[in-house]
Every structure is written in C-alpha cells, then in structure tokens.
Amino acid sequence: MDQSMHGLIGLSGGEWQDLCTRVLRMQHGTDLVVVPDKGGDHGLEAYTLSGHVFQCYSPTEPLKTQKRYEKQRDKTTEDVGKFIDNSEKLKKLFGEHVRISRWIIMCPYIDSKDLAAHCAAQTKRVRAAKLDYVDPNIHVICQTMEDYEFSYKKVVNGQLSRMHLPALTEPDYGSVDSSDVDKMREKLGKVHSLRDESLRGEYVKRLLYSYLNSQDFRAYIKDHYTEIHVLLESELDDLEQRLVMEFVLDDTRPATQLKKVLAETEKRVKECAPDTTSGDSRTLAHGQVAEWLMRCPLDFYDDLAS
C-alpha cells in the first residue's frame, strides 16, 4: 500500500464516506449521483449514470485480518440485501435509463482474498434476483483507494492548496500531566546547552506551547482537511518508527540528535502540508517532538552529555 494511503486505515465511517465522495466526484464528475443518507441509503452511498453503485465502509480499527474480513463480508452481505430488498424504491431512483453493472464496496484496506470470493458469491445472489434496474452481467466487487490513485492524489493536492490553520493562542499549560513535563525536563537535561535550569525551563515552556497548539492544529486538520490529516499522521507514525529503530542507535551528542529530529519532523510536516506557514509547520513539528519526549520514543544517552 502507498505510504500516503496507509493512514486511511482507521478513519471513522463519516470521514471515509466523505473522502470517498470527494474522490468519486473527481473520478466521475457530473456522472456521479450522491444518494443522501436521510431516509436510509438502501445499500448505496452513490451511483453513476453509467451503472456503478458505491457503498463505503470503514470498520473500527485496529483489527486482525480475519476479523476485518468478517466485518467487510457482513457489511457486503447486508447492503447487497438492501440493494435487492428495496427494489421498488431503487427502481424509482435509477429510472428507466440506468442499469447497474457494478455494485462496489469501498474499504480503506483489504488484506484477505476471501472478500473477493465473497463478492463473487454475492454476484450470483444479485443476478438470481433478476432486478429490473440491474444488468444481467452485474458484478459485486471490492475496491480500495488504490483503485482511484490518480483522483485521490488530485483531491489531496486540492486540499493542500487551500489549507489555513487557526491563529496560535496562549495555552493552558496546567492541562499537561506534570509527570510528563518532568520526563521531558529530565531528558533535555542530557543536552549540554540546556543543563542550566532557567534555560531548560524556557525551552520546555516553548515545547509545551508548540505541543498544546499543535494538538489544536491537528484536531482542526482532521475536521477540515481529512486527506492532509491522513498524510500527516501516516508520515509522523513512520518517523516515530524510525525514532524507535534507528535514532536510538545514533551515537552523536544529544544536542545533535535533537536538532536532527526537529529538522526531519519539520521536513515531513512541510511535505504533507506545503501551504502552511513556516511558523505553523514548526509548531506542528515541535509539538510532535515534545510528545515523543513525553511518551518516550525519543531519549538520549547520559554518557554522551559532557
């Protein structure tokens, strides 16, 4: 799976549906008809005039492969059933000129071949129903965003070009657990230039300022820019894995390590959200580093401080 799409796993149902709708609009243009949720969706979120029906489904993660498959299987069975049972309403919805040739369930991640086999069984089920609005050669299939990679990236790039974050505010420092602050202060004490208590205290305060504002930024991005949120969280998760597996082996001085991590984090943030100001990118990056210092993925060796 493309790294930029890995963060799609775990999106809420509403977030996934919103993203799918954006991408399908980009893919199909005015050929796409979105079906409002009000009154029930009858087993579909949207359809095209050329005969493709879409249902979007994102199960609550984390899940193991078998459990994920079972949830996807059951959702497919349930909504294909709606597609069959609501025949009178769907006949009116599609009219005389639309014949459905593809019923598609879109999921963030599919890692079991059994889902494709189940869709084949559901194909037989739909064909046997002999519905007026269904092409005799209809197929039930499963897809991910990788099937719409070009349109997905166009949607992401469109979001990047208009991203604007709220203004920075003076945060409530008391909302951070004191033990986490002590942990950060202790680790930064290994940095030679921060051994002075007053200098370290000011540095910790600046990191906490970035941390608390970055939490607000990330919540705002998640609510208003789903695609950027996916990219950003995926990149920061990947970088955290590097902290655990690679940076821990770095034998440079603590100050050098800290600079390296700060620079790499800011670089990743800027790549995910190039339209943000330098200050906002830095706030997001420094806030993430502060979190790593408090949660422990980032630490330094005592014997390197001198």
Short mmCIF file of C-alpha atoms in Angstrom, two decimals:
data_model
loop_
_atom_site.label_atom_id
_atom_site.label_comp_id
_atom_site.label_asym_id
_atom_site.label_seq_id
_atom_site.Cartn_x
_atom_site.Cartn_y
_atom_site.Cartn_z
CA MET A 1 0.00 0.00 0.00
CA ASP A 2 1.23 3.51 -0.86
CA GLN A 3 2.53 5.19 2.32
CA SER A 4 0.19 8.15 1.78
CA MET A 5 -2.79 5.77 1.85
CA HIS A 6 -1.75 3.75 4.90
CA GLY A 7 -3.25 6.35 7.23
CA LEU A 8 -6.69 5.75 5.69
CA ILE A 9 -6.96 2.69 7.94
CA GLY A 10 -8.96 3.69 10.99
CA LEU A 11 -10.86 6.62 9.51
CA SER A 12 -14.33 6.89 11.02
CA GLY A 13 -17.28 5.90 8.87
CA GLY A 14 -18.18 9.53 8.23
CA GLU A 15 -14.62 10.53 7.36
CA TRP A 16 -14.23 7.61 4.99
CA GLN A 17 -17.57 8.31 3.30
CA ASP A 18 -16.66 11.98 2.87
CA LEU A 19 -13.29 11.10 1.36
CA CYS A 20 -14.82 8.50 -0.98
CA THR A 21 -17.40 11.03 -2.17
CA ARG A 22 -14.70 13.61 -2.91
CA VAL A 23 -12.60 11.10 -4.83
CA LEU A 24 -15.57 9.68 -6.76
CA ARG A 25 -16.62 13.19 -7.76
CA MET A 26 -13.11 13.77 -9.06
CA GLN A 27 -13.20 10.42 -10.89
CA HIS A 28 -16.68 10.61 -12.41
CA GLY A 29 -17.58 14.30 -12.45
CA THR A 30 -21.22 15.02 -13.24
CA ASP A 31 -21.79 11.34 -13.98
CA LEU A 32 -21.84 10.73 -10.20
CA VAL A 33 -25.10 10.95 -8.24
CA VAL A 34 -24.75 11.06 -4.43
CA VAL A 35 -27.63 9.48 -2.52
CA PRO A 36 -28.47 11.41 0.70
CA ASP A 37 -28.43 9.39 3.92
CA LYS A 38 -31.77 10.78 5.09
CA GLY A 39 -34.43 8.10 4.95
CA GLY A 40 -31.91 5.26 4.51
CA ASP A 41 -29.36 4.70 1.77
CA HIS A 42 -30.79 1.36 0.58
CA GLY A 43 -27.32 -0.19 0.41
CA LEU A 44 -25.57 2.54 -1.56
CA GLU A 45 -23.92 5.91 -1.00
CA ALA A 46 -23.69 6.97 -4.65
CA TYR A 47 -24.07 5.71 -8.19
CA THR A 48 -23.01 6.73 -11.68
CA LEU A 49 -25.22 7.18 -14.70
CA SER A 50 -23.02 4.60 -16.40
CA GLY A 51 -24.16 1.95 -13.90
CA HIS A 52 -21.76 1.73 -10.95
CA VAL A 53 -23.10 1.68 -7.38
CA PHE A 54 -20.86 2.52 -4.40
CA GLN A 55 -21.07 1.64 -0.73
CA CYS A 56 -18.31 2.96 1.58
CA TYR A 57 -17.31 1.05 4.69
CA SER A 58 -14.58 1.66 7.27
CA PRO A 59 -14.65 -0.71 10.27
CA THR A 60 -13.41 0.44 13.65
CA GLU A 61 -9.70 -0.41 13.88
CA PRO A 62 -7.36 -1.93 14.94
CA LEU A 63 -8.42 -5.35 13.64
CA LYS A 64 -6.68 -8.56 12.71
CA THR A 65 -7.03 -9.79 9.13
CA GLN A 66 -9.74 -12.36 9.85
CA LYS A 67 -11.87 -10.01 11.93
CA ARG A 68 -11.53 -7.23 9.36
CA TYR A 69 -12.61 -9.63 6.63
CA GLU A 70 -15.62 -10.79 8.65
CA LYS A 71 -16.81 -7.21 9.18
CA GLN A 72 -16.32 -6.39 5.48
CA ARG A 73 -18.07 -9.62 4.50
CA ASP A 74 -21.05 -8.98 6.76
CA LYS A 75 -21.37 -5.38 5.57
CA THR A 76 -21.32 -6.50 1.95
CA THR A 77 -23.97 -9.16 2.61
CA GLU A 78 -26.18 -6.70 4.49
CA ASP A 79 -26.03 -3.94 1.90
CA VAL A 80 -26.38 -6.20 -1.12
CA GLY A 81 -29.51 -7.40 0.67
CA LYS A 82 -30.77 -3.81 0.89
CA PHE A 83 -29.97 -3.36 -2.78
CA ILE A 84 -32.23 -6.32 -3.55
CA ASP A 85 -34.98 -5.79 -0.98
CA ASN A 86 -35.57 -2.10 -1.74
CA SER A 87 -36.34 -2.82 -5.37
CA GLU A 88 -39.36 -0.54 -5.70
CA LYS A 89 -37.59 2.49 -4.25
CA LEU A 90 -34.42 1.85 -6.24
CA LYS A 91 -36.39 1.39 -9.46
CA LYS A 92 -37.69 4.94 -8.98
CA LEU A 93 -34.25 6.21 -8.03
CA PHE A 94 -32.47 4.84 -11.10
CA GLY A 95 -35.32 5.49 -13.53
CA GLU A 96 -35.56 3.84 -16.93
CA HIS A 97 -32.12 4.71 -18.26
CA VAL A 98 -29.68 3.47 -15.59
CA ARG A 99 -28.79 -0.21 -15.38
CA ILE A 100 -26.39 -1.20 -12.62
CA SER A 101 -23.49 -3.34 -13.82
CA ARG A 102 -21.17 -2.94 -10.79
CA TRP A 103 -22.01 -2.96 -7.08
CA ILE A 104 -18.83 -1.81 -5.32
CA ILE A 105 -17.89 -1.82 -1.66
CA MET A 106 -15.05 0.63 -0.98
CA CYS A 107 -12.86 -0.08 2.08
CA PRO A 108 -9.70 1.65 3.35
CA TYR A 109 -7.81 -1.64 3.43
CA ILE A 110 -8.46 -5.15 2.10
CA ASP A 111 -5.99 -7.84 3.15
CA SER A 112 -7.97 -11.05 2.67
CA LYS A 113 -8.62 -12.72 -0.68
CA ASP A 114 -11.75 -14.18 0.91
CA LEU A 115 -13.55 -10.87 0.43
CA ALA A 116 -13.21 -11.14 -3.35
CA ALA A 117 -14.56 -14.70 -3.15
CA HIS A 118 -17.47 -13.50 -1.03
CA CYS A 119 -18.21 -10.76 -3.57
CA ALA A 120 -18.35 -13.44 -6.27
CA ALA A 121 -20.99 -15.28 -4.23
CA GLN A 122 -22.92 -12.01 -3.81
CA THR A 123 -22.75 -11.55 -7.58
CA LYS A 124 -24.68 -14.80 -8.01
CA ARG A 125 -27.17 -13.63 -5.41
CA VAL A 126 -27.89 -10.33 -7.20
CA ARG A 127 -28.10 -11.94 -10.63
CA ALA A 128 -30.56 -14.53 -9.29
CA ALA A 129 -32.85 -11.72 -8.06
CA LYS A 130 -33.41 -10.59 -11.71
CA LEU A 131 -33.98 -6.96 -10.77
CA ASP A 132 -35.31 -4.52 -13.38
CA TYR A 133 -32.58 -1.95 -12.67
CA VAL A 134 -29.71 -4.46 -12.80
CA ASP A 135 -27.66 -5.53 -15.80
CA PRO A 136 -27.79 -9.34 -16.19
CA ASN A 137 -23.96 -9.38 -16.12
CA ILE A 138 -23.61 -7.34 -12.91
CA HIS A 139 -20.57 -7.94 -10.68
CA VAL A 140 -20.23 -7.28 -6.96
CA ILE A 141 -16.62 -6.20 -6.32
CA CYS A 142 -14.44 -4.76 -3.55
CA GLN A 143 -12.09 -1.81 -4.01
CA THR A 144 -9.71 0.42 -2.07
CA MET A 145 -8.47 3.94 -2.73
CA GLU A 146 -5.58 2.44 -4.68
CA ASP A 147 -8.10 1.78 -7.46
CA TYR A 148 -8.54 5.57 -7.66
CA GLU A 149 -4.96 6.65 -7.02
CA PHE A 150 -4.87 9.47 -9.59
CA SER A 151 -8.17 11.00 -8.43
CA TYR A 152 -7.23 10.52 -4.77
CA LYS A 153 -3.98 12.43 -5.23
CA LYS A 154 -5.77 15.21 -7.09
CA VAL A 155 -8.16 15.57 -4.16
CA VAL A 156 -5.25 15.66 -1.72
CA ASN A 157 -3.40 18.27 -3.76
CA GLY A 158 -6.57 20.35 -3.98
CA GLN A 159 -6.81 20.36 -0.19
CA LEU A 160 -3.13 21.25 0.18
CA SER A 161 -3.54 24.35 -1.96
CA ARG A 162 -6.13 25.91 0.33
CA MET A 163 -5.11 24.85 3.83
CA HIS A 164 -5.30 27.53 6.51
CA LEU A 165 -4.91 26.94 10.25
CA PRO A 166 -6.37 28.94 13.15
CA ALA A 167 -4.23 31.51 14.96
CA LEU A 168 -1.88 30.42 17.74
CA THR A 169 -3.17 31.00 21.28
CA GLU A 170 -1.63 31.09 24.76
CA PRO A 171 -2.38 27.57 26.02
CA ASP A 172 -3.30 26.16 29.40
CA TYR A 173 0.00 24.61 30.48
CA GLY A 174 -1.69 23.06 33.51
CA SER A 175 -3.55 20.67 31.20
CA VAL A 176 -0.34 18.68 30.66
CA ASP A 177 0.39 15.99 33.23
CA SER A 178 3.23 17.16 35.49
CA SER A 179 4.94 13.76 35.33
CA ASP A 180 5.15 14.10 31.53
CA VAL A 181 6.67 17.57 31.88
CA ASP A 182 9.21 16.22 34.40
CA LYS A 183 10.09 13.44 31.98
CA MET A 184 10.74 15.97 29.21
CA ARG A 185 12.76 18.19 31.53
CA GLU A 186 14.92 15.24 32.66
CA LYS A 187 15.68 14.14 29.09
CA LEU A 188 16.56 17.66 27.96
CA GLY A 189 18.94 17.88 30.91
CA LYS A 190 21.19 15.50 28.95
CA VAL A 191 21.63 18.22 26.31
CA HIS A 192 24.76 20.14 27.35
CA SER A 193 23.44 23.59 26.41
CA LEU A 194 20.24 23.00 28.40
CA ARG A 195 21.81 21.95 31.69
CA ASP A 196 21.14 25.41 33.07
CA GLU A 197 17.77 25.19 34.86
CA SER A 198 16.45 28.54 33.66
CA LEU A 199 17.39 27.92 30.03
CA ARG A 200 15.91 24.43 30.17
CA GLY A 201 12.74 25.74 31.79
CA GLU A 202 12.26 28.24 28.98
CA TYR A 203 12.95 25.56 26.35
CA VAL A 204 10.42 23.21 27.95
CA LYS A 205 7.84 26.00 28.02
CA ARG A 206 8.37 26.68 24.31
CA LEU A 207 7.99 22.99 23.52
CA LEU A 208 4.80 22.81 25.58
CA TYR A 209 3.49 25.91 23.77
CA SER A 210 4.04 24.13 20.45
CA TYR A 211 2.66 20.85 21.79
CA LEU A 212 -0.64 22.30 23.00
CA ASN A 213 -1.16 24.46 19.90
CA SER A 214 -0.22 21.55 17.64
CA GLN A 215 -2.93 19.42 19.28
CA ASP A 216 -5.48 22.08 18.30
CA PHE A 217 -3.96 22.28 14.80
CA ARG A 218 -4.18 18.54 14.29
CA ALA A 219 -7.77 18.37 15.52
CA TYR A 220 -8.62 21.21 13.11
CA ILE A 221 -6.85 19.46 10.23
CA LYS A 222 -8.71 16.24 10.97
CA ASP A 223 -12.07 18.04 10.94
CA HIS A 224 -11.47 20.25 7.90
CA TYR A 225 -8.78 18.55 5.78
CA THR A 226 -9.24 14.80 6.05
CA GLU A 227 -6.79 13.99 3.27
CA ILE A 228 -4.00 16.08 4.82
CA HIS A 229 -4.72 14.54 8.21
CA VAL A 230 -4.22 11.09 6.69
CA LEU A 231 -0.91 12.09 5.11
CA LEU A 232 0.39 13.87 8.19
CA GLU A 233 -0.45 11.13 10.68
CA SER A 234 0.99 8.49 8.38
CA GLU A 235 4.28 10.38 7.96
CA LEU A 236 4.62 11.09 11.68
CA ASP A 237 3.87 7.45 12.53
CA ASP A 238 6.57 6.39 10.07
CA LEU A 239 9.04 8.82 11.60
CA GLU A 240 8.22 7.53 15.09
CA GLN A 241 9.15 4.05 13.93
CA ARG A 242 12.48 5.46 12.78
CA LEU A 243 12.97 7.00 16.21
CA VAL A 244 12.43 3.62 17.82
CA MET A 245 14.52 1.58 15.36
CA GLU A 246 17.19 3.96 14.01
CA PHE A 247 17.66 7.14 16.02
CA VAL A 248 18.14 5.10 19.17
CA LEU A 249 21.33 3.72 17.56
CA ASP A 250 22.67 7.20 16.78
CA ASP A 251 25.88 7.81 18.74
CA THR A 252 26.01 11.58 18.19
CA ARG A 253 25.69 14.09 21.02
CA PRO A 254 22.18 14.74 22.42
CA ALA A 255 22.09 18.29 21.01
CA THR A 256 22.92 16.98 17.53
CA GLN A 257 20.30 14.25 17.81
CA LEU A 258 17.66 16.72 18.93
CA LYS A 259 18.42 19.10 16.05
CA LYS A 260 18.29 16.20 13.60
CA VAL A 261 14.90 15.02 14.86
CA LEU A 262 13.46 18.55 14.88
CA ALA A 263 14.65 19.16 11.32
CA GLU A 264 13.40 15.83 9.97
CA THR A 265 10.00 16.27 11.63
CA GLU A 266 9.56 19.77 10.23
CA LYS A 267 10.57 18.50 6.78
CA ARG A 268 7.90 15.76 6.91
CA VAL A 269 5.25 18.23 8.06
CA LYS A 270 6.10 20.66 5.26
CA GLU A 271 5.92 17.89 2.67
CA CYS A 272 2.45 16.90 3.88
CA ALA A 273 1.16 20.45 4.13
CA PRO A 274 3.31 22.73 1.93
CA ASP A 275 0.78 25.57 2.05
CA THR A 276 1.19 26.12 5.80
CA THR A 277 3.35 28.98 7.04
CA SER A 278 6.83 28.21 8.30
CA GLY A 279 5.66 29.09 11.80
CA ASP A 280 2.71 26.68 11.69
CA SER A 281 4.88 23.90 10.26
CA ARG A 282 7.39 24.47 13.03
CA THR A 283 4.64 24.44 15.67
CA LEU A 284 3.34 21.09 14.37
CA ALA A 285 6.85 19.65 14.24
CA HIS A 286 7.99 20.89 17.64
CA GLY A 287 4.70 19.79 19.16
CA GLN A 288 5.27 16.28 17.84
CA VAL A 289 8.83 16.19 19.20
CA ALA A 290 7.51 17.34 22.60
CA GLU A 291 5.04 14.47 22.54
CA TRP A 292 7.80 12.00 21.72
CA LEU A 293 9.88 13.32 24.61
CA MET A 294 6.95 12.83 26.99
CA ARG A 295 5.86 9.44 25.64
CA CYS A 296 9.45 8.09 25.40
CA PRO A 297 10.06 7.26 21.70
CA LEU A 298 12.78 9.95 21.92
CA ASP A 299 15.54 9.86 24.52
CA PHE A 300 19.28 10.49 24.78
CA TYR A 301 22.21 8.65 26.38
CA ASP A 302 23.59 10.10 29.60
CA ASP A 303 27.13 9.16 28.71
CA LEU A 304 27.02 11.42 25.63
CA ALA A 305 26.44 14.60 27.62
CA SER A 306 29.62 16.32 28.65
#
